Amino acid sequence: MHRVLKASLILAAANLAYGSPGHQDDHEWRAPSATDVRSPCPGLNTLANHGYLPRNGKNISIPMMLDAALEGFNLGPDSIIQAAKFGLLSGDAPTTLDLDALALHSLIEHDASLSRGDFALGDNLHFNETIFSTLANSNPGVDYYNASSASLVQNQRLAISLATNPNITNTLKEIEIRTRESGFYLSVMGDPLTGVAPKKFVQIFFREERLPIAEGWRRPNVTITVATLGTIADIMSTLSNWTATQECEDLVLGPNITI
């Protein structure tokens, strides 16, 4: 009896120290199944693949997104709340969204993406290695990306879209979203204060939509906020030669809904 009690106490102590096997597996990476849905955003997809968001990618609320981003990436609520609210406009449900609905063009999805095709040219939902190669091959000679290299990639991707897509959407909204997204991948996969991110982490993040924990990545110690993202965005804006090619367009959500 005493031996059984002693063994039980040892097992309980081990579970407290290291977490139960079930808890350890809560956020393991799993590829989406055929019935799961994913978005044009590698960040949201990564959170779903690790179980911070529902793994089926469906019926996701704003509080769920805010909690998942904080727990998985240390992204503060102020840095994504605006995009999360806009995301609700992608579907008919009043308080939730499905990830694949975020492919709705010009809501938070945009042309000249770092990893997806332009809406008018075909598939704007799934990862495209050819498009991603612009980022993957950038900043040669070193093993990291930074705000300077990210701004050049943005310029290159926009130039390609302008040359190949006669129906490109390129307004002030698009450049602001694109710059914020670049700040996200530099901050989440690297240092939120310097905007320097190891190439291997960023490439795994985009290509596999996986947290590169096995390769050495760790969740940032510094919470990523509007302020930290703004510092990186300021550098990128200074180095960018971006100009709008059109005014902001109305967003058509349905036959009787335009904003």
PDB file of C-alpha atoms in Angstrom:
ATOM      1  CA  MET A   1       0.000   0.000   0.000  1.00  0.00           C
ATOM      2  CA  HIS A   2       2.784   2.395   0.944  1.00  0.00           C
ATOM      3  CA  ARG A   3       4.653   1.534  -2.256  1.00  0.00           C
ATOM      4  CA  VAL A   4       1.557   2.287  -4.350  1.00  0.00           C
ATOM      5  CA  LEU A   5       1.043   5.599  -2.562  1.00  0.00           C
ATOM      6  CA  LYS A   6       4.698   6.518  -2.996  1.00  0.00           C
ATOM      7  CA  ALA A   7       4.582   5.690  -6.717  1.00  0.00           C
ATOM      8  CA  SER A   8       1.434   7.777  -7.134  1.00  0.00           C
ATOM      9  CA  LEU A   9       3.052  10.755  -5.417  1.00  0.00           C
ATOM     10  CA  ILE A  10       6.141  10.489  -7.620  1.00  0.00           C
ATOM     11  CA  LEU A  11       3.981  10.351 -10.760  1.00  0.00           C
ATOM     12  CA  ALA A  12       1.949  13.348  -9.616  1.00  0.00           C
ATOM     13  CA  ALA A  13       5.104  15.336  -8.930  1.00  0.00           C
ATOM     14  CA  ALA A  14       6.474  14.467 -12.368  1.00  0.00           C
ATOM     15  CA  ASN A  15       3.265  15.616 -14.028  1.00  0.00           C
ATOM     16  CA  LEU A  16       3.416  18.917 -12.170  1.00  0.00           C
ATOM     17  CA  ALA A  17       7.030  19.456 -13.137  1.00  0.00           C
ATOM     18  CA  TYR A  18       6.846  18.431 -16.764  1.00  0.00           C
ATOM     19  CA  GLY A  19       3.156  18.532 -17.658  1.00  0.00           C
ATOM     20  CA  SER A  20       0.981  15.569 -18.413  1.00  0.00           C
ATOM     21  CA  PRO A  21       1.488  13.790 -21.755  1.00  0.00           C
ATOM     22  CA  GLY A  22      -1.900  15.077 -22.933  1.00  0.00           C
ATOM     23  CA  HIS A  23      -0.992  18.668 -22.124  1.00  0.00           C
ATOM     24  CA  GLN A  24       2.348  18.374 -23.918  1.00  0.00           C
ATOM     25  CA  ASP A  25       0.526  17.306 -27.055  1.00  0.00           C
ATOM     26  CA  ASP A  26      -2.055  20.105 -26.953  1.00  0.00           C
ATOM     27  CA  HIS A  27       0.037  22.296 -29.246  1.00  0.00           C
ATOM     28  CA  GLU A  28       1.978  19.810 -31.314  1.00  0.00           C
ATOM     29  CA  TRP A  29       2.005  20.597 -35.033  1.00  0.00           C
ATOM     30  CA  ARG A  30      -0.477  18.641 -37.130  1.00  0.00           C
ATOM     31  CA  ALA A  31      -1.071  19.079 -40.830  1.00  0.00           C
ATOM     32  CA  PRO A  32      -4.650  20.080 -41.653  1.00  0.00           C
ATOM     33  CA  SER A  33      -6.969  17.297 -42.755  1.00  0.00           C
ATOM     34  CA  ALA A  34      -8.971  17.298 -45.968  1.00  0.00           C
ATOM     35  CA  THR A  35     -11.966  18.778 -44.160  1.00  0.00           C
ATOM     36  CA  ASP A  36     -10.044  21.480 -42.283  1.00  0.00           C
ATOM     37  CA  VAL A  37      -9.946  24.996 -43.754  1.00  0.00           C
ATOM     38  CA  ARG A  38      -7.095  27.483 -43.808  1.00  0.00           C
ATOM     39  CA  SER A  39      -6.607  31.145 -44.723  1.00  0.00           C
ATOM     40  CA  PRO A  40      -4.233  33.188 -46.891  1.00  0.00           C
ATOM     41  CA  CYS A  41      -2.436  34.146 -43.637  1.00  0.00           C
ATOM     42  CA  PRO A  42       0.434  31.859 -42.567  1.00  0.00           C
ATOM     43  CA  GLY A  43       0.189  33.171 -39.008  1.00  0.00           C
ATOM     44  CA  LEU A  44      -3.443  32.162 -38.488  1.00  0.00           C
ATOM     45  CA  ASN A  45      -2.802  28.852 -40.223  1.00  0.00           C
ATOM     46  CA  THR A  46       0.147  28.150 -37.936  1.00  0.00           C
ATOM     47  CA  LEU A  47      -1.959  28.855 -34.871  1.00  0.00           C
ATOM     48  CA  ALA A  48      -4.583  26.408 -36.156  1.00  0.00           C
ATOM     49  CA  ASN A  49      -1.992  23.766 -37.045  1.00  0.00           C
ATOM     50  CA  HIS A  50      -0.690  23.934 -33.465  1.00  0.00           C
ATOM     51  CA  GLY A  51      -4.124  23.922 -31.866  1.00  0.00           C
ATOM     52  CA  TYR A  52      -4.083  27.457 -30.497  1.00  0.00           C
ATOM     53  CA  LEU A  53      -7.066  28.008 -32.793  1.00  0.00           C
ATOM     54  CA  PRO A  54      -9.575  25.261 -33.629  1.00  0.00           C
ATOM     55  CA  ARG A  55      -7.737  22.809 -35.834  1.00  0.00           C
ATOM     56  CA  ASN A  56     -10.639  22.656 -38.275  1.00  0.00           C
ATOM     57  CA  GLY A  57     -10.293  26.415 -38.861  1.00  0.00           C
ATOM     58  CA  LYS A  58     -13.987  27.058 -38.312  1.00  0.00           C
ATOM     59  CA  ASN A  59     -16.236  29.126 -36.027  1.00  0.00           C
ATOM     60  CA  ILE A  60     -13.433  31.311 -34.711  1.00  0.00           C
ATOM     61  CA  SER A  61     -14.319  34.341 -32.583  1.00  0.00           C
ATOM     62  CA  ILE A  62     -12.321  37.504 -31.982  1.00  0.00           C
ATOM     63  CA  PRO A  63     -11.512  36.547 -28.348  1.00  0.00           C
ATOM     64  CA  MET A  64     -10.259  33.178 -29.618  1.00  0.00           C
ATOM     65  CA  MET A  65      -7.950  34.905 -32.105  1.00  0.00           C
ATOM     66  CA  LEU A  66      -6.632  37.346 -29.511  1.00  0.00           C
ATOM     67  CA  ASP A  67      -5.961  34.586 -26.972  1.00  0.00           C
ATOM     68  CA  ALA A  68      -4.313  32.335 -29.569  1.00  0.00           C
ATOM     69  CA  ALA A  69      -2.040  35.088 -30.891  1.00  0.00           C
ATOM     70  CA  LEU A  70      -0.913  36.004 -27.392  1.00  0.00           C
ATOM     71  CA  GLU A  71      -0.329  32.426 -26.266  1.00  0.00           C
ATOM     72  CA  GLY A  72       1.306  31.201 -29.459  1.00  0.00           C
ATOM     73  CA  PHE A  73       3.211  34.279 -30.676  1.00  0.00           C
ATOM     74  CA  ASN A  74       3.160  36.760 -27.762  1.00  0.00           C
ATOM     75  CA  LEU A  75       1.246  39.128 -30.044  1.00  0.00           C
ATOM     76  CA  GLY A  76      -0.540  41.708 -27.922  1.00  0.00           C
ATOM     77  CA  PRO A  77      -4.256  42.283 -28.584  1.00  0.00           C
ATOM     78  CA  ASP A  78      -3.726  45.852 -29.770  1.00  0.00           C
ATOM     79  CA  SER A  79      -1.586  44.618 -32.663  1.00  0.00           C
ATOM     80  CA  ILE A  80      -4.287  42.462 -34.287  1.00  0.00           C
ATOM     81  CA  ILE A  81      -7.659  43.612 -32.972  1.00  0.00           C
ATOM     82  CA  GLN A  82      -8.412  45.776 -36.013  1.00  0.00           C
ATOM     83  CA  ALA A  83      -7.664  42.976 -38.487  1.00  0.00           C
ATOM     84  CA  ALA A  84      -9.665  40.526 -36.378  1.00  0.00           C
ATOM     85  CA  LYS A  85     -12.714  42.795 -36.431  1.00  0.00           C
ATOM     86  CA  PHE A  86     -12.478  43.225 -40.189  1.00  0.00           C
ATOM     87  CA  GLY A  87     -12.194  39.464 -40.517  1.00  0.00           C
ATOM     88  CA  LEU A  88     -15.745  39.042 -39.230  1.00  0.00           C
ATOM     89  CA  LEU A  89     -16.967  40.797 -42.374  1.00  0.00           C
ATOM     90  CA  SER A  90     -15.770  37.842 -44.459  1.00  0.00           C
ATOM     91  CA  GLY A  91     -18.834  35.743 -43.647  1.00  0.00           C
ATOM     92  CA  ASP A  92     -22.449  35.900 -42.546  1.00  0.00           C
ATOM     93  CA  ALA A  93     -22.034  34.717 -38.944  1.00  0.00           C
ATOM     94  CA  PRO A  94     -22.298  37.662 -36.524  1.00  0.00           C
ATOM     95  CA  THR A  95     -19.507  36.731 -34.130  1.00  0.00           C
ATOM     96  CA  THR A  96     -17.329  34.067 -35.775  1.00  0.00           C
ATOM     97  CA  LEU A  97     -15.468  33.357 -39.004  1.00  0.00           C
ATOM     98  CA  ASP A  98     -14.006  30.436 -40.940  1.00  0.00           C
ATOM     99  CA  LEU A  99     -10.381  30.827 -41.982  1.00  0.00           C
ATOM    100  CA  ASP A 100     -10.934  30.158 -45.684  1.00  0.00           C
ATOM    101  CA  ALA A 101     -13.444  33.031 -45.865  1.00  0.00           C
ATOM    102  CA  LEU A 102     -10.528  35.413 -45.311  1.00  0.00           C
ATOM    103  CA  ALA A 103      -9.606  34.908 -48.956  1.00  0.00           C
ATOM    104  CA  LEU A 104     -12.290  37.503 -49.718  1.00  0.00           C
ATOM    105  CA  HIS A 105     -10.403  39.961 -51.893  1.00  0.00           C
ATOM    106  CA  SER A 106      -9.401  43.346 -50.466  1.00  0.00           C
ATOM    107  CA  LEU A 107     -10.788  42.786 -46.994  1.00  0.00           C
ATOM    108  CA  ILE A 108      -7.538  41.896 -45.246  1.00  0.00           C
ATOM    109  CA  GLU A 109      -6.326  39.737 -48.161  1.00  0.00           C
ATOM    110  CA  HIS A 110      -4.369  41.758 -50.725  1.00  0.00           C
ATOM    111  CA  ASP A 111      -2.423  41.656 -53.963  1.00  0.00           C
ATOM    112  CA  ALA A 112       1.392  41.570 -54.064  1.00  0.00           C
ATOM    113  CA  SER A 113       1.433  39.042 -51.230  1.00  0.00           C
ATOM    114  CA  LEU A 114       4.681  37.503 -50.011  1.00  0.00           C
ATOM    115  CA  SER A 115       3.377  33.961 -50.428  1.00  0.00           C
ATOM    116  CA  ARG A 116       0.041  33.954 -52.301  1.00  0.00           C
ATOM    117  CA  GLY A 117      -1.042  34.761 -55.826  1.00  0.00           C
ATOM    118  CA  ASP A 118      -2.997  37.854 -56.793  1.00  0.00           C
ATOM    119  CA  PHE A 119      -6.770  37.412 -56.748  1.00  0.00           C
ATOM    120  CA  ALA A 120      -7.223  38.309 -60.413  1.00  0.00           C
ATOM    121  CA  LEU A 121      -4.527  35.847 -61.501  1.00  0.00           C
ATOM    122  CA  GLY A 122      -5.828  32.704 -59.818  1.00  0.00           C
ATOM    123  CA  ASP A 123      -5.243  31.183 -56.376  1.00  0.00           C
ATOM    124  CA  ASN A 124      -5.009  33.778 -53.611  1.00  0.00           C
ATOM    125  CA  LEU A 125      -5.563  31.241 -50.816  1.00  0.00           C
ATOM    126  CA  HIS A 126      -2.782  28.651 -50.926  1.00  0.00           C
ATOM    127  CA  PHE A 127       0.975  28.974 -50.484  1.00  0.00           C
ATOM    128  CA  ASN A 128       2.915  29.548 -53.722  1.00  0.00           C
ATOM    129  CA  GLU A 129       6.620  28.657 -53.666  1.00  0.00           C
ATOM    130  CA  THR A 130       7.417  30.677 -56.798  1.00  0.00           C
ATOM    131  CA  ILE A 131       6.008  33.826 -55.232  1.00  0.00           C
ATOM    132  CA  PHE A 132       7.672  33.117 -51.892  1.00  0.00           C
ATOM    133  CA  SER A 133      11.066  32.760 -53.584  1.00  0.00           C
ATOM    134  CA  THR A 134      11.338  36.566 -53.696  1.00  0.00           C
ATOM    135  CA  LEU A 135      11.442  36.626 -49.901  1.00  0.00           C
ATOM    136  CA  ALA A 136      13.270  33.318 -49.504  1.00  0.00           C
ATOM    137  CA  ASN A 137      16.187  34.481 -51.655  1.00  0.00           C
ATOM    138  CA  SER A 138      16.402  37.999 -50.242  1.00  0.00           C
ATOM    139  CA  ASN A 139      19.208  39.471 -48.104  1.00  0.00           C
ATOM    140  CA  PRO A 140      21.927  37.274 -49.640  1.00  0.00           C
ATOM    141  CA  GLY A 141      25.166  36.612 -47.795  1.00  0.00           C
ATOM    142  CA  VAL A 142      23.668  36.531 -44.290  1.00  0.00           C
ATOM    143  CA  ASP A 143      21.409  34.137 -42.389  1.00  0.00           C
ATOM    144  CA  TYR A 144      18.741  36.634 -41.336  1.00  0.00           C
ATOM    145  CA  TYR A 145      16.062  38.981 -42.648  1.00  0.00           C
ATOM    146  CA  ASN A 146      15.497  42.483 -41.303  1.00  0.00           C
ATOM    147  CA  ALA A 147      13.422  45.578 -41.942  1.00  0.00           C
ATOM    148  CA  SER A 148      15.713  46.687 -44.765  1.00  0.00           C
ATOM    149  CA  SER A 149      15.484  43.395 -46.631  1.00  0.00           C
ATOM    150  CA  ALA A 150      11.735  43.199 -45.974  1.00  0.00           C
ATOM    151  CA  SER A 151      11.158  46.604 -47.563  1.00  0.00           C
ATOM    152  CA  LEU A 152      13.076  45.562 -50.675  1.00  0.00           C
ATOM    153  CA  VAL A 153      11.011  42.382 -50.920  1.00  0.00           C
ATOM    154  CA  GLN A 154       7.820  44.407 -50.687  1.00  0.00           C
ATOM    155  CA  ASN A 155       9.004  46.646 -53.500  1.00  0.00           C
ATOM    156  CA  GLN A 156       9.959  43.659 -55.658  1.00  0.00           C
ATOM    157  CA  ARG A 157       6.674  41.843 -55.085  1.00  0.00           C
ATOM    158  CA  LEU A 158       4.691  44.980 -55.935  1.00  0.00           C
ATOM    159  CA  ALA A 159       6.713  45.556 -59.100  1.00  0.00           C
ATOM    160  CA  ILE A 160       5.961  41.988 -60.230  1.00  0.00           C
ATOM    161  CA  SER A 161       2.245  42.395 -59.565  1.00  0.00           C
ATOM    162  CA  LEU A 162       2.099  45.745 -61.330  1.00  0.00           C
ATOM    163  CA  ALA A 163       3.769  44.177 -64.355  1.00  0.00           C
ATOM    164  CA  THR A 164       1.600  41.046 -64.487  1.00  0.00           C
ATOM    165  CA  ASN A 165      -1.774  41.963 -63.011  1.00  0.00           C
ATOM    166  CA  PRO A 166      -3.753  44.645 -64.866  1.00  0.00           C
ATOM    167  CA  ASN A 167      -6.434  44.441 -62.169  1.00  0.00           C
ATOM    168  CA  ILE A 168      -4.144  44.925 -59.188  1.00  0.00           C
ATOM    169  CA  THR A 169      -5.501  46.661 -56.105  1.00  0.00           C
ATOM    170  CA  ASN A 170      -2.772  48.991 -54.816  1.00  0.00           C
ATOM    171  CA  THR A 171      -4.036  51.650 -52.420  1.00  0.00           C
ATOM    172  CA  LEU A 172      -2.892  53.086 -49.118  1.00  0.00           C
ATOM    173  CA  LYS A 173      -4.738  50.284 -47.320  1.00  0.00           C
ATOM    174  CA  GLU A 174      -2.738  47.596 -49.112  1.00  0.00           C
ATOM    175  CA  ILE A 175       0.672  49.049 -48.302  1.00  0.00           C
ATOM    176  CA  GLU A 176      -0.273  49.475 -44.652  1.00  0.00           C
ATOM    177  CA  ILE A 177      -1.447  45.868 -44.396  1.00  0.00           C
ATOM    178  CA  ARG A 178       1.600  44.555 -46.248  1.00  0.00           C
ATOM    179  CA  THR A 179       3.995  46.522 -44.054  1.00  0.00           C
ATOM    180  CA  ARG A 180       2.274  45.340 -40.878  1.00  0.00           C
ATOM    181  CA  GLU A 181       2.484  41.730 -42.080  1.00  0.00           C
ATOM    182  CA  SER A 182       6.196  42.042 -42.739  1.00  0.00           C
ATOM    183  CA  GLY A 183       6.624  43.427 -39.247  1.00  0.00           C
ATOM    184  CA  PHE A 184       4.720  40.411 -37.920  1.00  0.00           C
ATOM    185  CA  TYR A 185       6.953  37.758 -39.464  1.00  0.00           C
ATOM    186  CA  LEU A 186      10.127  39.603 -38.445  1.00  0.00           C
ATOM    187  CA  SER A 187       8.846  40.021 -34.881  1.00  0.00           C
ATOM    188  CA  VAL A 188       7.260  36.607 -34.330  1.00  0.00           C
ATOM    189  CA  MET A 189      10.140  34.662 -35.850  1.00  0.00           C
ATOM    190  CA  GLY A 190      12.856  36.997 -34.571  1.00  0.00           C
ATOM    191  CA  ASP A 191      13.431  39.925 -32.246  1.00  0.00           C
ATOM    192  CA  PRO A 192      10.449  42.292 -31.884  1.00  0.00           C
ATOM    193  CA  LEU A 193      12.745  45.144 -30.854  1.00  0.00           C
ATOM    194  CA  THR A 194      15.250  44.914 -33.728  1.00  0.00           C
ATOM    195  CA  GLY A 195      13.195  43.263 -36.467  1.00  0.00           C
ATOM    196  CA  VAL A 196      15.961  40.729 -37.156  1.00  0.00           C
ATOM    197  CA  ALA A 197      14.729  37.177 -37.810  1.00  0.00           C
ATOM    198  CA  PRO A 198      16.688  34.014 -38.722  1.00  0.00           C
ATOM    199  CA  LYS A 199      15.988  32.940 -42.277  1.00  0.00           C
ATOM    200  CA  LYS A 200      15.440  29.297 -41.354  1.00  0.00           C
ATOM    201  CA  PHE A 201      12.661  30.219 -38.908  1.00  0.00           C
ATOM    202  CA  VAL A 202      10.873  32.500 -41.370  1.00  0.00           C
ATOM    203  CA  GLN A 203      11.058  29.956 -44.177  1.00  0.00           C
ATOM    204  CA  ILE A 204       9.611  27.164 -42.051  1.00  0.00           C
ATOM    205  CA  PHE A 205       6.872  29.515 -40.849  1.00  0.00           C
ATOM    206  CA  PHE A 206       5.773  30.336 -44.405  1.00  0.00           C
ATOM    207  CA  ARG A 207       6.379  27.006 -46.126  1.00  0.00           C
ATOM    208  CA  GLU A 208       5.161  24.611 -43.450  1.00  0.00           C
ATOM    209  CA  GLU A 209       2.972  26.923 -41.348  1.00  0.00           C
ATOM    210  CA  ARG A 210       4.724  25.489 -38.332  1.00  0.00           C
ATOM    211  CA  LEU A 211       6.484  26.912 -35.292  1.00  0.00           C
ATOM    212  CA  PRO A 212      10.159  25.936 -35.767  1.00  0.00           C
ATOM    213  CA  ILE A 213      10.567  24.840 -32.161  1.00  0.00           C
ATOM    214  CA  ALA A 214      12.715  21.821 -33.052  1.00  0.00           C
ATOM    215  CA  GLU A 215      15.081  24.157 -34.919  1.00  0.00           C
ATOM    216  CA  GLY A 216      15.544  26.422 -31.890  1.00  0.00           C
ATOM    217  CA  TRP A 217      12.762  28.995 -32.160  1.00  0.00           C
ATOM    218  CA  ARG A 218      11.227  30.254 -28.956  1.00  0.00           C
ATOM    219  CA  ARG A 219       8.204  32.440 -28.373  1.00  0.00           C
ATOM    220  CA  PRO A 220       9.400  36.089 -28.109  1.00  0.00           C
ATOM    221  CA  ASN A 221       9.947  37.282 -24.545  1.00  0.00           C
ATOM    222  CA  VAL A 222       8.822  40.783 -25.505  1.00  0.00           C
ATOM    223  CA  THR A 223       5.114  41.237 -26.231  1.00  0.00           C
ATOM    224  CA  ILE A 224       4.613  42.439 -29.795  1.00  0.00           C
ATOM    225  CA  THR A 225       2.496  45.596 -29.811  1.00  0.00           C
ATOM    226  CA  VAL A 226       1.453  48.397 -32.122  1.00  0.00           C
ATOM    227  CA  ALA A 227       4.422  50.360 -30.768  1.00  0.00           C
ATOM    228  CA  THR A 228       7.049  47.680 -31.489  1.00  0.00           C
ATOM    229  CA  LEU A 229       5.580  46.993 -34.921  1.00  0.00           C
ATOM    230  CA  GLY A 230       5.532  50.726 -35.607  1.00  0.00           C
ATOM    231  CA  THR A 231       9.272  50.988 -35.040  1.00  0.00           C
ATOM    232  CA  ILE A 232       9.932  48.319 -37.667  1.00  0.00           C
ATOM    233  CA  ALA A 233       7.317  49.766 -40.027  1.00  0.00           C
ATOM    234  CA  ASP A 234       8.948  53.188 -39.834  1.00  0.00           C
ATOM    235  CA  ILE A 235      12.211  51.733 -41.122  1.00  0.00           C
ATOM    236  CA  MET A 236      10.425  49.957 -43.922  1.00  0.00           C
ATOM    237  CA  SER A 237       8.435  53.041 -44.896  1.00  0.00           C
ATOM    238  CA  THR A 238      11.610  55.116 -45.062  1.00  0.00           C
ATOM    239  CA  LEU A 239      13.215  52.612 -47.441  1.00  0.00           C
ATOM    240  CA  SER A 240      10.118  52.006 -49.537  1.00  0.00           C
ATOM    241  CA  ASN A 241       9.542  53.754 -52.853  1.00  0.00           C
ATOM    242  CA  TRP A 242       5.848  52.841 -52.771  1.00  0.00           C
ATOM    243  CA  THR A 243       3.211  55.033 -54.384  1.00  0.00           C
ATOM    244  CA  ALA A 244      -0.502  54.308 -54.800  1.00  0.00           C
ATOM    245  CA  THR A 245      -1.751  53.539 -58.277  1.00  0.00           C
ATOM    246  CA  GLN A 246      -5.419  54.034 -57.360  1.00  0.00           C
ATOM    247  CA  GLU A 247      -7.701  55.369 -54.670  1.00  0.00           C
ATOM    248  CA  CYS A 248      -9.188  53.123 -51.996  1.00  0.00           C
ATOM    249  CA  GLU A 249     -12.093  51.160 -53.448  1.00  0.00           C
ATOM    250  CA  ASP A 250     -15.445  50.306 -51.911  1.00  0.00           C
ATOM    251  CA  LEU A 251     -15.565  46.858 -50.358  1.00  0.00           C
ATOM    252  CA  VAL A 252     -18.433  44.794 -51.749  1.00  0.00           C
ATOM    253  CA  LEU A 253     -19.549  42.173 -49.207  1.00  0.00           C
ATOM    254  CA  GLY A 254     -22.706  41.132 -50.974  1.00  0.00           C
ATOM    255  CA  PRO A 255     -25.384  42.313 -53.431  1.00  0.00           C
ATOM    256  CA  ASN A 256     -26.666  44.912 -50.983  1.00  0.00           C
ATOM    257  CA  ILE A 257     -23.655  45.529 -48.757  1.00  0.00           C
ATOM    258  CA  THR A 258     -20.895  47.938 -49.762  1.00  0.00           C
ATOM    259  CA  ILE A 259     -18.549  49.792 -47.416  1.00  0.00           C
TER     260      ILE A 259
END
